[in-house]
Coordinates of C-alpha atoms in Angstrom, one line a residue:
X1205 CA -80.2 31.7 40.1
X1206 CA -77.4 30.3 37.4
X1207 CA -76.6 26.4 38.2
X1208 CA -73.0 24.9 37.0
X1209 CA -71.8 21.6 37.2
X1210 CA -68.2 21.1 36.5
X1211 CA -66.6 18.5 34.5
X1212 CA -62.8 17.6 34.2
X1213 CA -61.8 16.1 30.8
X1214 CA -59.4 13.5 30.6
X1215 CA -56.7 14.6 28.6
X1216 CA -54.4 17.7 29.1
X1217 CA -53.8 20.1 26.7
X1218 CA -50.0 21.2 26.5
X1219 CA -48.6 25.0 25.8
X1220 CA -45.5 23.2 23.0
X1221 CA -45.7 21.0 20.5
X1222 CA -45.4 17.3 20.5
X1223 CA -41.8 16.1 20.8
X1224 CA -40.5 13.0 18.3
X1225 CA -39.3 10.0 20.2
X1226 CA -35.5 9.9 19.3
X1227 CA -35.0 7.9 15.9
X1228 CA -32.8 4.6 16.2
X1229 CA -28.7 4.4 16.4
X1230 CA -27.4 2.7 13.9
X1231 CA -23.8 0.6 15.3
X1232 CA -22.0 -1.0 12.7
X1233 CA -19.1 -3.2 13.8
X1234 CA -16.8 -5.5 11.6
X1235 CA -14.0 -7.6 11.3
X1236 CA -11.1 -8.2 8.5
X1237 CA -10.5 -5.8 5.6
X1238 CA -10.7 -7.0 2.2
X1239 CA -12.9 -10.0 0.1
X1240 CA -11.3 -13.0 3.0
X1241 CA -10.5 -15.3 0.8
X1242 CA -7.6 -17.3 1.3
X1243 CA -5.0 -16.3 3.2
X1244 CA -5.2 -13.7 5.8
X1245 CA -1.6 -11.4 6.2
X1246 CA -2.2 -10.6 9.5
X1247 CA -3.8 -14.4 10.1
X1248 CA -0.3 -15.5 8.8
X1249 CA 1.6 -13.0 10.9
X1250 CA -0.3 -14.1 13.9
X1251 CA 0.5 -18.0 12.9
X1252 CA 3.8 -17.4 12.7
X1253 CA 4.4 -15.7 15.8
X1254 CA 2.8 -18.5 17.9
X1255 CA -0.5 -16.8 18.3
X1256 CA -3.9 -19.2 19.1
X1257 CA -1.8 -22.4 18.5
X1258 CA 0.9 -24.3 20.2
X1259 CA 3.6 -23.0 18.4
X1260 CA 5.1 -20.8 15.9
X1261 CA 3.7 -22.0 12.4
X1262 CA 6.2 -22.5 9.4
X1263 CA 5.0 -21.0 5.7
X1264 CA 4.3 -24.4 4.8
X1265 CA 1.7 -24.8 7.9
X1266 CA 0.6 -21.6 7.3
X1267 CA -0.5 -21.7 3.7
X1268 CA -2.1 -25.4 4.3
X1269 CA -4.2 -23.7 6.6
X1270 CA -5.6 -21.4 4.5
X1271 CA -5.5 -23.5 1.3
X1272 CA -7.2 -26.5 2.2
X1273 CA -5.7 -29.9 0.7
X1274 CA -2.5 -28.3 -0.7
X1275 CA 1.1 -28.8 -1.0
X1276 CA 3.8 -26.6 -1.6
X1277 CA 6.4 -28.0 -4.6
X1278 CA 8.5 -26.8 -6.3
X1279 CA 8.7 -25.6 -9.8
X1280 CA 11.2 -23.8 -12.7
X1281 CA 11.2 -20.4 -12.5
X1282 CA 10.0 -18.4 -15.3
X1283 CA 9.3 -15.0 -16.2
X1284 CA 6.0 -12.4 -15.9
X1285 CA 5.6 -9.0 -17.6
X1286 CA 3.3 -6.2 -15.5
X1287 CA 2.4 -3.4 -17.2
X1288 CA 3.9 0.0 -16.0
X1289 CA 2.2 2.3 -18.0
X1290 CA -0.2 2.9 -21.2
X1291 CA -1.7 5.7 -22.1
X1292 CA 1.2 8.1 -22.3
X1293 CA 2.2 10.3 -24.9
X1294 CA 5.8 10.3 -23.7
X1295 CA 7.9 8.8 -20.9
X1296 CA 11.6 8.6 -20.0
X1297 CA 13.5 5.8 -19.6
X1298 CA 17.5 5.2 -18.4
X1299 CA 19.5 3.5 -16.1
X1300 CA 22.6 5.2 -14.1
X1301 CA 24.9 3.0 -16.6
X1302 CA 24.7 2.6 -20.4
X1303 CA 21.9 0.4 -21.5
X1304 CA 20.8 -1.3 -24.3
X1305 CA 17.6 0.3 -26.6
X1306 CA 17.0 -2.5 -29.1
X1307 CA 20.3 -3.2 -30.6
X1308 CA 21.6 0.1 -30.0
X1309 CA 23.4 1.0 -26.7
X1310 CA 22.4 4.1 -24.8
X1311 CA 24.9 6.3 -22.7
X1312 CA 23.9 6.5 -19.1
X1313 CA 20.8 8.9 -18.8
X1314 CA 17.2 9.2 -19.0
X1315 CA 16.0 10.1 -22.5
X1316 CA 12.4 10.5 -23.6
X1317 CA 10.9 7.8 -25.9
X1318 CA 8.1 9.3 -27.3
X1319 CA 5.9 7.6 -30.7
X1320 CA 5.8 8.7 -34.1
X1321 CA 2.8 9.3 -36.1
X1322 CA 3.7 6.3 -38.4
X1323 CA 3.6 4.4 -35.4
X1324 CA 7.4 4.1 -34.6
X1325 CA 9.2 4.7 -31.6
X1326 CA 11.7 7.9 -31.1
X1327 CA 14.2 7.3 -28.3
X1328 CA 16.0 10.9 -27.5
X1329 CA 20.3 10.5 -28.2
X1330 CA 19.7 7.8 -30.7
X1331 CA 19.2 8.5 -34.0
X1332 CA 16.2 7.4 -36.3
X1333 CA 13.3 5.7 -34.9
X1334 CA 12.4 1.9 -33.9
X1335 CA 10.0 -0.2 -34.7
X1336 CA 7.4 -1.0 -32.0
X1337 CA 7.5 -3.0 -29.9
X1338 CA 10.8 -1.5 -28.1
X1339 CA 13.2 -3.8 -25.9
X1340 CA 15.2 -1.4 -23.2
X1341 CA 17.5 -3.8 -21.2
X1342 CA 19.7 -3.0 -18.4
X1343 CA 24.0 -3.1 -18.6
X1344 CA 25.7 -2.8 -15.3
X1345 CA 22.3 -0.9 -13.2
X1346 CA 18.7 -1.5 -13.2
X1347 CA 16.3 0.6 -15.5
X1348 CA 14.8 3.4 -14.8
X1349 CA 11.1 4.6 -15.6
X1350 CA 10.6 8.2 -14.9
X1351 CA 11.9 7.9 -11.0
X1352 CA 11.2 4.3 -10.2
X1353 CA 13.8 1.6 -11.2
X1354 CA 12.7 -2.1 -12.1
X1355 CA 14.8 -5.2 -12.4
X1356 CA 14.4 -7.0 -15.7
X1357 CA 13.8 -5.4 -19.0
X1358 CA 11.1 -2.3 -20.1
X1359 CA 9.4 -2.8 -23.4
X1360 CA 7.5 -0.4 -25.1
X1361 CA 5.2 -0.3 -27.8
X1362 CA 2.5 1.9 -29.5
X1363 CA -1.1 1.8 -29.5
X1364 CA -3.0 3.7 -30.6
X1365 CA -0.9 6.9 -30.8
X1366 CA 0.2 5.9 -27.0
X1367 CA 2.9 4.3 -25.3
X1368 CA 2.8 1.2 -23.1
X1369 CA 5.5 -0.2 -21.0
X1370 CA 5.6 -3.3 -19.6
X1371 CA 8.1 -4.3 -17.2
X1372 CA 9.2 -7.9 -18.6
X1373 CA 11.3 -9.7 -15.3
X1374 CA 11.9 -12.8 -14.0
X1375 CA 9.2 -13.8 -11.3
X1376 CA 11.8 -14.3 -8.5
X1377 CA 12.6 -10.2 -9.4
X1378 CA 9.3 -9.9 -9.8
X1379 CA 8.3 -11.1 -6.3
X1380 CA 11.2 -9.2 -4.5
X1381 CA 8.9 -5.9 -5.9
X1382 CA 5.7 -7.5 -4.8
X1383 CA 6.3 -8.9 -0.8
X1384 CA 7.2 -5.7 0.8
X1385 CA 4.3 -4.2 -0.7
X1386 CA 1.4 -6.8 0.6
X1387 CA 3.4 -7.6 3.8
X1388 CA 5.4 -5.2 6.6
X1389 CA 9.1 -6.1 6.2
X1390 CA 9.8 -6.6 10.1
X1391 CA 7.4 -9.2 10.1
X1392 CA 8.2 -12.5 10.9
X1393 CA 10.6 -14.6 8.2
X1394 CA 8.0 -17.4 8.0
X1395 CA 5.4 -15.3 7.3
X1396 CA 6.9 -13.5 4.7
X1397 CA 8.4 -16.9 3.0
X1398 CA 4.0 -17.8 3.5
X1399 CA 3.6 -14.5 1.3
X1400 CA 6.2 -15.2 -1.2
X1401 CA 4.7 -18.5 -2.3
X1402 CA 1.3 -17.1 -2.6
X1403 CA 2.2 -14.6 -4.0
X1404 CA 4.0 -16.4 -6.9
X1405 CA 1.5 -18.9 -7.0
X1406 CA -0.8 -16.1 -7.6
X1407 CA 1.1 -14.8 -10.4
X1408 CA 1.3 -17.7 -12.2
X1409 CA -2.2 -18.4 -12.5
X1410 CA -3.9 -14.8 -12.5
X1411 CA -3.9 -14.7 -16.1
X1412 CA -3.1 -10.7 -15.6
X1413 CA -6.0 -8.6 -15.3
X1414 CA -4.2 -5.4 -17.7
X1415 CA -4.8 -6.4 -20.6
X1416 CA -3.0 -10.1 -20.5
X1417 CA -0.4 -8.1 -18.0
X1418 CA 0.0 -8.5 -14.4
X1419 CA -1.3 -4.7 -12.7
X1420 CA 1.0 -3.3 -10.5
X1421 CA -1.9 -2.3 -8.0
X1422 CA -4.2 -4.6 -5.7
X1423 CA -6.2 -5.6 -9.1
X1424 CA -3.8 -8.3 -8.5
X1425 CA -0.8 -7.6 -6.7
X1426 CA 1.2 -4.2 -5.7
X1427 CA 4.3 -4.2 -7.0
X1428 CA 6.8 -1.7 -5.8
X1429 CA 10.1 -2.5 -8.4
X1430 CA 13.6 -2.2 -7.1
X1431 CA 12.9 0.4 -5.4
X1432 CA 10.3 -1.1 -2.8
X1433 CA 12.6 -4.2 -1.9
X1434 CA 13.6 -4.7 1.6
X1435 CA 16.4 -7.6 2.7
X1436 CA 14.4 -9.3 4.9
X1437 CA 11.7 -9.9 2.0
X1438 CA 14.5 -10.5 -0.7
X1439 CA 15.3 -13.2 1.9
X1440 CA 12.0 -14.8 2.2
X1441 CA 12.0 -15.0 -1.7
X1442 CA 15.5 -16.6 -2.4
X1443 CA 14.7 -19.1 0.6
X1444 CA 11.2 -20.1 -1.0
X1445 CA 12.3 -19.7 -4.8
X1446 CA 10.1 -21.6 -7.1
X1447 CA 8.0 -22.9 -4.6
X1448 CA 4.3 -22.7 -5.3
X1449 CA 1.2 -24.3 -3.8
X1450 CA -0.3 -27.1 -5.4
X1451 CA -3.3 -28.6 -5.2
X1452 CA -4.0 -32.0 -7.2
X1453 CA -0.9 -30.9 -9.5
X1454 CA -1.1 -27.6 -10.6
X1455 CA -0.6 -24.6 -9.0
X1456 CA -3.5 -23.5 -6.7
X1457 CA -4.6 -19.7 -7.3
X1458 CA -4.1 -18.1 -3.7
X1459 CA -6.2 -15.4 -3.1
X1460 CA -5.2 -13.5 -0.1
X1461 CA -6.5 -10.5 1.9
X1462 CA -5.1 -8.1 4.3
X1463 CA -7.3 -9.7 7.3
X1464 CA -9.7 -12.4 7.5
X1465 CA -11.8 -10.9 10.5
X1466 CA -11.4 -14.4 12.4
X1467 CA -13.1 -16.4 9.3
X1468 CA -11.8 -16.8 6.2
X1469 CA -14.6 -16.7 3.0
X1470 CA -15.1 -18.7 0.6
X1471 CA -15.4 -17.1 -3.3
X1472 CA -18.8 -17.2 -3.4
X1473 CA -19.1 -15.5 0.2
X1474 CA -15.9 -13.3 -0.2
X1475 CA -16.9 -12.4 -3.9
X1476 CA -20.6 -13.1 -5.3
X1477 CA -23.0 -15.8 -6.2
X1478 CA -21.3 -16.0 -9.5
X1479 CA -18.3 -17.0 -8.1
X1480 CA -17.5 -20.7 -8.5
X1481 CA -16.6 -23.4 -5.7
X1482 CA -13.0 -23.9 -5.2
X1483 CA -12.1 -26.6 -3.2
X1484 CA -8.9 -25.6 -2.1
X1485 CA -10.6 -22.3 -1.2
X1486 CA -12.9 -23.3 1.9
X1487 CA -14.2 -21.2 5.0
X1488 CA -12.0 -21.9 8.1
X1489 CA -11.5 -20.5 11.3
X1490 CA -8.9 -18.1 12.0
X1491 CA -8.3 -16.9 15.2
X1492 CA -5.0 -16.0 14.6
X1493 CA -6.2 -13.5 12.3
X1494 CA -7.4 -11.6 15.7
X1495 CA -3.7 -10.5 17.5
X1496 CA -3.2 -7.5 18.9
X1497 CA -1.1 -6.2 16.1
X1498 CA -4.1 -6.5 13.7
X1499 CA -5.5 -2.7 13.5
X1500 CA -8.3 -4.3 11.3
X1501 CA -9.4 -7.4 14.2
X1502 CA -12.1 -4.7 15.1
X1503 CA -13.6 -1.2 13.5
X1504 CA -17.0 0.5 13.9
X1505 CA -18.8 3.0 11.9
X1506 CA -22.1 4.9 14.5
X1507 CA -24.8 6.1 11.9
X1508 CA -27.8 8.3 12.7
X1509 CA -31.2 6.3 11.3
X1510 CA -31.4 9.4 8.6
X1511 CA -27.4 8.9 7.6
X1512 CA -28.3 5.3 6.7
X1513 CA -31.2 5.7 5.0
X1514 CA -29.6 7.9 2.4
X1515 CA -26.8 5.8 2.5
X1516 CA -28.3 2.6 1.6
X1517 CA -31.3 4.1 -0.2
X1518 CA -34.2 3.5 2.2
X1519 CA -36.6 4.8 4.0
X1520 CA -35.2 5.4 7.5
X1521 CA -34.8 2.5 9.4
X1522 CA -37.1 1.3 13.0
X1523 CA -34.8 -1.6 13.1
X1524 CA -32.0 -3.5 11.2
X1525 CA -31.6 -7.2 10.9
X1526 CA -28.7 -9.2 9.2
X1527 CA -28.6 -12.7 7.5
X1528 CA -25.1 -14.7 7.4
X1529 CA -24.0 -16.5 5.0
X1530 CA -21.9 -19.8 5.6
X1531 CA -18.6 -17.8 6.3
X1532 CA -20.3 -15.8 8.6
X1533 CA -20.1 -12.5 6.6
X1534 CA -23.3 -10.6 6.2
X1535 CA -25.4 -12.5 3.6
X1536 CA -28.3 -10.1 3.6
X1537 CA -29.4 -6.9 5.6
X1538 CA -32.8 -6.3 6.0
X1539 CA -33.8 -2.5 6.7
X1540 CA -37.0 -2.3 8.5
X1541 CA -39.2 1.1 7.7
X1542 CA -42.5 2.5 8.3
X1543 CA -43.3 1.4 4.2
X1544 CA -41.8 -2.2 4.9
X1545 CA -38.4 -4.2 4.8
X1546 CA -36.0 -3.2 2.2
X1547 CA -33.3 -6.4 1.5
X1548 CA -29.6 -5.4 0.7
X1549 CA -27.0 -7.1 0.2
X1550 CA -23.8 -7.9 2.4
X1551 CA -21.4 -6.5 -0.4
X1552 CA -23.8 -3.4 -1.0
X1553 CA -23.8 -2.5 2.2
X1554 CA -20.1 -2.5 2.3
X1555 CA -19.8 -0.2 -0.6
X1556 CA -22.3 1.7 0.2
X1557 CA -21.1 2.5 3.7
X1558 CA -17.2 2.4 2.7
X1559 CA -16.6 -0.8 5.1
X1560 CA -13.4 -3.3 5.5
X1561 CA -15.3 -6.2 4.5
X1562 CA -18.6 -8.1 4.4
X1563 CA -18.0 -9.8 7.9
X1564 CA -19.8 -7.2 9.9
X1565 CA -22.7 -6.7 12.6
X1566 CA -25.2 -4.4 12.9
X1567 CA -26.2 -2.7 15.9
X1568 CA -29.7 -0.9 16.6
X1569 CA -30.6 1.4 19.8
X1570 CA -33.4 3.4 20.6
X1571 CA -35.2 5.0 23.5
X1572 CA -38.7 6.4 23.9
X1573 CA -40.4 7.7 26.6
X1574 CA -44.4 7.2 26.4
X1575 CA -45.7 9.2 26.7
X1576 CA -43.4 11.4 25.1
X1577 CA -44.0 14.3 28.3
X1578 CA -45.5 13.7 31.5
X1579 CA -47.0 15.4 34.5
X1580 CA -45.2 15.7 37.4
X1581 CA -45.2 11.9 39.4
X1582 CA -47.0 10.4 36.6
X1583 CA -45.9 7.0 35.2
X1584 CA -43.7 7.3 32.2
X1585 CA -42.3 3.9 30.4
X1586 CA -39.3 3.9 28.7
X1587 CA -39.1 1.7 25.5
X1588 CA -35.7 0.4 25.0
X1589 CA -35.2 -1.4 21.8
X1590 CA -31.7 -2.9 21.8
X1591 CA -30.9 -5.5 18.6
X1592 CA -27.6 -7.0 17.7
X1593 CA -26.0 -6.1 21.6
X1594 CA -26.2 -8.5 24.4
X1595 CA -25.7 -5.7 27.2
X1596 CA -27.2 -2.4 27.3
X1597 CA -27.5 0.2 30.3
X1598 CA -30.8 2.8 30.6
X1599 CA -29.2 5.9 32.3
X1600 CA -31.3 8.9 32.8
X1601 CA -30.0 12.5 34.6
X1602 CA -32.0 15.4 35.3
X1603 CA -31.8 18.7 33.8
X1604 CA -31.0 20.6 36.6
X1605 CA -27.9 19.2 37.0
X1606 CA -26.5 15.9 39.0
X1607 CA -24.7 12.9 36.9
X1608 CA -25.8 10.0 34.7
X1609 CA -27.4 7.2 36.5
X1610 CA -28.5 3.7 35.6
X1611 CA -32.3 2.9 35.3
X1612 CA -33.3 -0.5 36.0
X1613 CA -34.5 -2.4 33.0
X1614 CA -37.0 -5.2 32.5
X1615 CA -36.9 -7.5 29.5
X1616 CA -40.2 -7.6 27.5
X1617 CA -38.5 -10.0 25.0
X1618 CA -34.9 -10.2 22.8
X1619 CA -34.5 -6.8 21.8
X1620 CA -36.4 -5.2 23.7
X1621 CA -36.8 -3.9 27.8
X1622 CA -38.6 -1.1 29.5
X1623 CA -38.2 0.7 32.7
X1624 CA -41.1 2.5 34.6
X1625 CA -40.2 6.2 35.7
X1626 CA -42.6 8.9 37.9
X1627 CA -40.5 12.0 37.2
X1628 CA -41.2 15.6 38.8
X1629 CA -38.6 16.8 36.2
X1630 CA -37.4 17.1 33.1
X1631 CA -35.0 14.2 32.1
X1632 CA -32.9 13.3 29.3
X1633 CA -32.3 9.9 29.2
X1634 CA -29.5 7.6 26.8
X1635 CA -28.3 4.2 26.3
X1636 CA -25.0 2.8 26.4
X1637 CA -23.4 0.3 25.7
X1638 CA -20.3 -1.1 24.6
X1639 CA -20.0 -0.2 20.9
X1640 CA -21.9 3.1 21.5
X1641 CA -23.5 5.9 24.1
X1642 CA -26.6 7.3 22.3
X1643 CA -28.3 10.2 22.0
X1644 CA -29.7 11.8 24.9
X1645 CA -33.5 11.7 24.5
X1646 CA -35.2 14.8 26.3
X1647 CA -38.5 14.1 28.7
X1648 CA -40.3 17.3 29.2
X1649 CA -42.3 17.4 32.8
X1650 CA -44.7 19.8 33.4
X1651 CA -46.5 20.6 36.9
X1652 CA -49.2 18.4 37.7
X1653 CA -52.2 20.9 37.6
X1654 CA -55.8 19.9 38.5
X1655 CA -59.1 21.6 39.2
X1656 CA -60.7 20.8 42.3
X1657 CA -64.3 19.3 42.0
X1658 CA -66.0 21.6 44.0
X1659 CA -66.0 25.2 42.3
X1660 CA -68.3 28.4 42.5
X1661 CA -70.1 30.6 39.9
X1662 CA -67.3 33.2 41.4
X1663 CA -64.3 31.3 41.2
X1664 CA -62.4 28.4 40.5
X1665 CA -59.9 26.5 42.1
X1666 CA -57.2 23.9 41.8
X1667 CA -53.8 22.5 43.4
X1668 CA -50.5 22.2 41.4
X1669 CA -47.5 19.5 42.6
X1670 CA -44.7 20.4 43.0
X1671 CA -46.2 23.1 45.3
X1672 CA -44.5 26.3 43.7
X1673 CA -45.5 28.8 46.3
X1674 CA -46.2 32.4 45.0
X1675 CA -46.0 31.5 41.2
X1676 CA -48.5 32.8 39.1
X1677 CA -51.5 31.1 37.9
X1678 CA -53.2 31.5 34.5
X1679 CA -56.7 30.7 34.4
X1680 CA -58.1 31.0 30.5
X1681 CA -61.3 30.1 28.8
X1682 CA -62.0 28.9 25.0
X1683 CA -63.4 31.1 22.9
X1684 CA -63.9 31.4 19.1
X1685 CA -60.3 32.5 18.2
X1686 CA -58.9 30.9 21.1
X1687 CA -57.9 30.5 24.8
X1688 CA -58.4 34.0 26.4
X1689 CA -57.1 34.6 30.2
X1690 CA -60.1 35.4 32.5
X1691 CA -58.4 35.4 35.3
X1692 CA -54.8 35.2 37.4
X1693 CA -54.0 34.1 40.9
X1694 CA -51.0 32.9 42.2
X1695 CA -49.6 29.2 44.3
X1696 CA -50.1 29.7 48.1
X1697 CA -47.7 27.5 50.3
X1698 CA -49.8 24.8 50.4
X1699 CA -50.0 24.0 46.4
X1700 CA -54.1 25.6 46.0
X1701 CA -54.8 28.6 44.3
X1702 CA -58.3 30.2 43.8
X1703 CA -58.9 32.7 41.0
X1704 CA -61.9 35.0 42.1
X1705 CA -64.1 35.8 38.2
X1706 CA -67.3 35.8 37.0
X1707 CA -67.8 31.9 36.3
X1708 CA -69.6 31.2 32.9
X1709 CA -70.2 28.2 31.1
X1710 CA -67.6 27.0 29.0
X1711 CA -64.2 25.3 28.7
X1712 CA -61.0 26.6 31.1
X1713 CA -57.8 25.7 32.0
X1714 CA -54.7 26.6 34.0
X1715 CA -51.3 27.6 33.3
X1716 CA -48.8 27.0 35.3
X1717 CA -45.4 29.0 33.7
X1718 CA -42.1 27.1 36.5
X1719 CA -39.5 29.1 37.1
X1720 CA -36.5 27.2 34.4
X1721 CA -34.6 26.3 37.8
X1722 CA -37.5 24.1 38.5
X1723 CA -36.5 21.8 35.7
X1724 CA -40.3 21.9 34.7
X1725 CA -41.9 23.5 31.7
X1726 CA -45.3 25.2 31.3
X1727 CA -48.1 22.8 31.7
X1728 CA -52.0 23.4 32.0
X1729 CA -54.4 21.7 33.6
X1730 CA -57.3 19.2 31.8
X1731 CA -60.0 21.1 30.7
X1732 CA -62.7 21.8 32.6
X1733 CA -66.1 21.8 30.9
X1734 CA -68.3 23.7 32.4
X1735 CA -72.3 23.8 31.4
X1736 CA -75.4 25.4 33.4
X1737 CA -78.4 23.6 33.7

């Protein structure tokens, strides 16, 4: 007569592969646009219209706030050239009204100045050539180059087989070009006037940074010409003309930026370590920076963990941490990866992701189930690893159908909670929170599936939860190329099943296959060794 005992191993075998815990979110979230040093625009809109402080700033308040220890005086006026153009092998220049090429006056027109090979310069309608460089002055109407008109003079000159133009104009002209550009005409006067004196105050110390020239283009300052003007920035020029600000008696060298992000920088935090301590050019507070009409006071970029990897050139992240610097802008991020922490800096991180500005915060999230499926009522704890957010809700919903709901959470330290679960079906569960709602994060449950312990050398028999009456049963042994079905049965109404075979010694399990409405996927049983002895 055969003898059996029956053992139940521990661990369950499952009919899919292991599912990957959901990799982290990645939230970045900022403040400002542009280096924040100096004066903010929109921090000097926001001053002058009264915002954060008890009353509508002047220009004068406004620029000592942002250029600590300054005055504004005033100074004679004097004149700047910006280069136009260079590079060119021809260009056309004219005025609506004769004009003056050299000595030589021009009828009304646009003619092409093009260079010689000797180096000279050919102007179309005048004959013979001129030696570079060229002066093209205005009569009775402004210049013209190509379609754009300019106040002041054009000159041109040769280099290298090229022409150059720069636009040669007084700096009151000058500036009538350059405030519409860096600030919205309809803004308020005072602010404006606040732009205007930094502005000249910038171009009389930037040294020009095209080639001794001042650039037209935010290398230092955008300068639209005639064309660009507006009356309410003409204004705010002839009301401030000459003034600068001055620190210790010379003119101060105001940097400014579109928005400060609620702290200006100073050049070191705003540019690099190799920039030099200014002391006009200090970190201060500056709420006003933060109105409502500010479309830069807040922006967010979401990032899957693989998106930032390859984006920063790491290995993908398990968790982000940032360092400040003193003018709160991110000093150093720190990318934490299987291989270790990989250290970038604030302004690579910027230009790597494309951001505003350095003063940003990062924002990690993640979810994971463990284990990463379950059996039906079995405990399940949910990881939650929440770093750089103060509030985040667990929400979980079932997959056969109903709405999110919130999961209670227990805090295991500062980044990190857990909530326990006993599911009897599949769940997909997601965090949210203000910046961001995550990815859903898919817990497979199968039917809990068990052998009983008292069996037969004739059958076997077991009990599945949920009770699933009348589905089918698989009952398979191991063999050498595999688990092999011995035997089926099906659920009666009370959960059991009993599979009538020829018993043998060896390993078997049970499959359970739910019917999809059930929420449940397959599942076996543990193993069940079975020896004779």
């Amino acid at each position: 007569m055969r003898r059996f005992s029956f053992l139940v191993a521990l661990l369950a075998a499952l009919s899919f592969a292991s599912s990957a815990a959901a990799s982290p979110l990645i939230v970045v979230w900022g403040r400002g646009w542009g280096h924040g040093i100096g004066m903010s625009q929109w921090g000097a809109f926001g001053l002058a219209s009264g915002f954060k402080v008890d009353h509508p700033y002047t220009h004068e308040e406004i620029l000592g706030h942002y250029y600590t220890g300054t005055t504004v005086t005033t100074r004679p006026t004097s004149s700047v050239g910006i280069l136009l153009a260079s590079g060119r092998a021809s260009v056309r220049i004219g005025s609506a009204n004769a004009f003056k090429v050299g000595a030589k006056t021009h009828a009304a027109g646009d003619p092409l100045v093009t260079p010689t090979a000797t180096g000279r310069i050919r102007v179309e309608g005048l004959a013979g050539t001129f030696v570079s460089p060229l002066t093209f002055a205005p009569g009775s109407s402004v210049l013209e180059l190509g379609s754009s008109r300019y106040r002041g003079k054009l000159v041109v000159s040769v280099a290298g087989g090229r022409l150059k133009v720069v636009n040669r104009v007084n700096i009151e002209g000058y500036l009538k070009g350059v405030v519409p550009r860096e600030s919205p005409s309809s803004w308020p006067l005072e602010a404006l006037k606040a732009q205007a004196v930094a502005a000249r105050s910038y171009a009389l110390t930037s040294g020009g940074k095209c080639g001794g020239f001042l650039c037209p283009d935010t290398r230092d300052q955008v300068y639209g010409g005639f064309d660009g003007e507006a009356a309410s920035t003409n204004t705010a020029v002839d009301q401030t003309a000459g003034e600068v600000v001055d620190f210790g008696g010379a003119v101060a060298q105001t940097f400014f930026s579109s928005s400060s992000g609620g702290q200006t920088a100073t050049p070191k935090d705003g540019f690099g370590p190799s920039a030099g301590d200014v002391p006009y050019l200090q970190s201060v507070a500056d709420p006003a920076d933060l109105n409502g009409s500010n479309p830069n006071r807040f922006w967010k970029h979401i990032y899957t963990a693989g998106a930032f990897a390859r984006a920063l050139g790491t290995g993908t992240p398990r968790d982000v941490t940032v360092t400040r610097n003193p003018s709160g802008r991110a000093g150093t991020v720190n990318v934490v990866t299987a291989g270790g922490t990989v250290g970038r800096t604030g302004f690579t991180v910027r230009s790597s992701l494309g951001l505003r500005s350095t003063r940003f915060w990062v924002i990690v999230t993640n979810v994971t189930p463990t284990p990463t499926r379950s059996a039906c009522k079995k405990s399940v704890a949910i990881n939650v690893l929440a770093n750089g957010v103060a509030n985040a809700t667990l929400q979980q919903k079932a997959v056969t159908g109903g709405s999110w709901t919130a999961i209670p959470l227990t805090r295991v330290d500062a980044t990190h909670m857990r909530a326990s679960r006993r599911p009897c079906v599949s769940m997909d569960y997601r965090l949210v929170t203000a910046y961001a709602t995550g990815p859903r994060v898919h817990h497979p449950v199968f039917p809990n599936i068990a052998f009983n312990a008292t069996q037969s050398a004739t059958f076997l028999r077991g009990a599945v939860n949920p009770l699933l009456p009348g589905n089918g049963v698989s009952v398979q042994r191991r063999t050498s190329s595999g688990w092999k079905t011995v035997a089926t049965t099906t659920i009666r109404a009370d959960g059991m099943f009993r599979a009538n075979f020829n018993v043998v010694a060896g390993d078997y399990r049970a499959r359970v296959v739910p019917p999809a409405s059930t929420g449940l996927v397959p599942g076996y049983s543990p193993i069940l060794h079975v020896v004779t002895g």
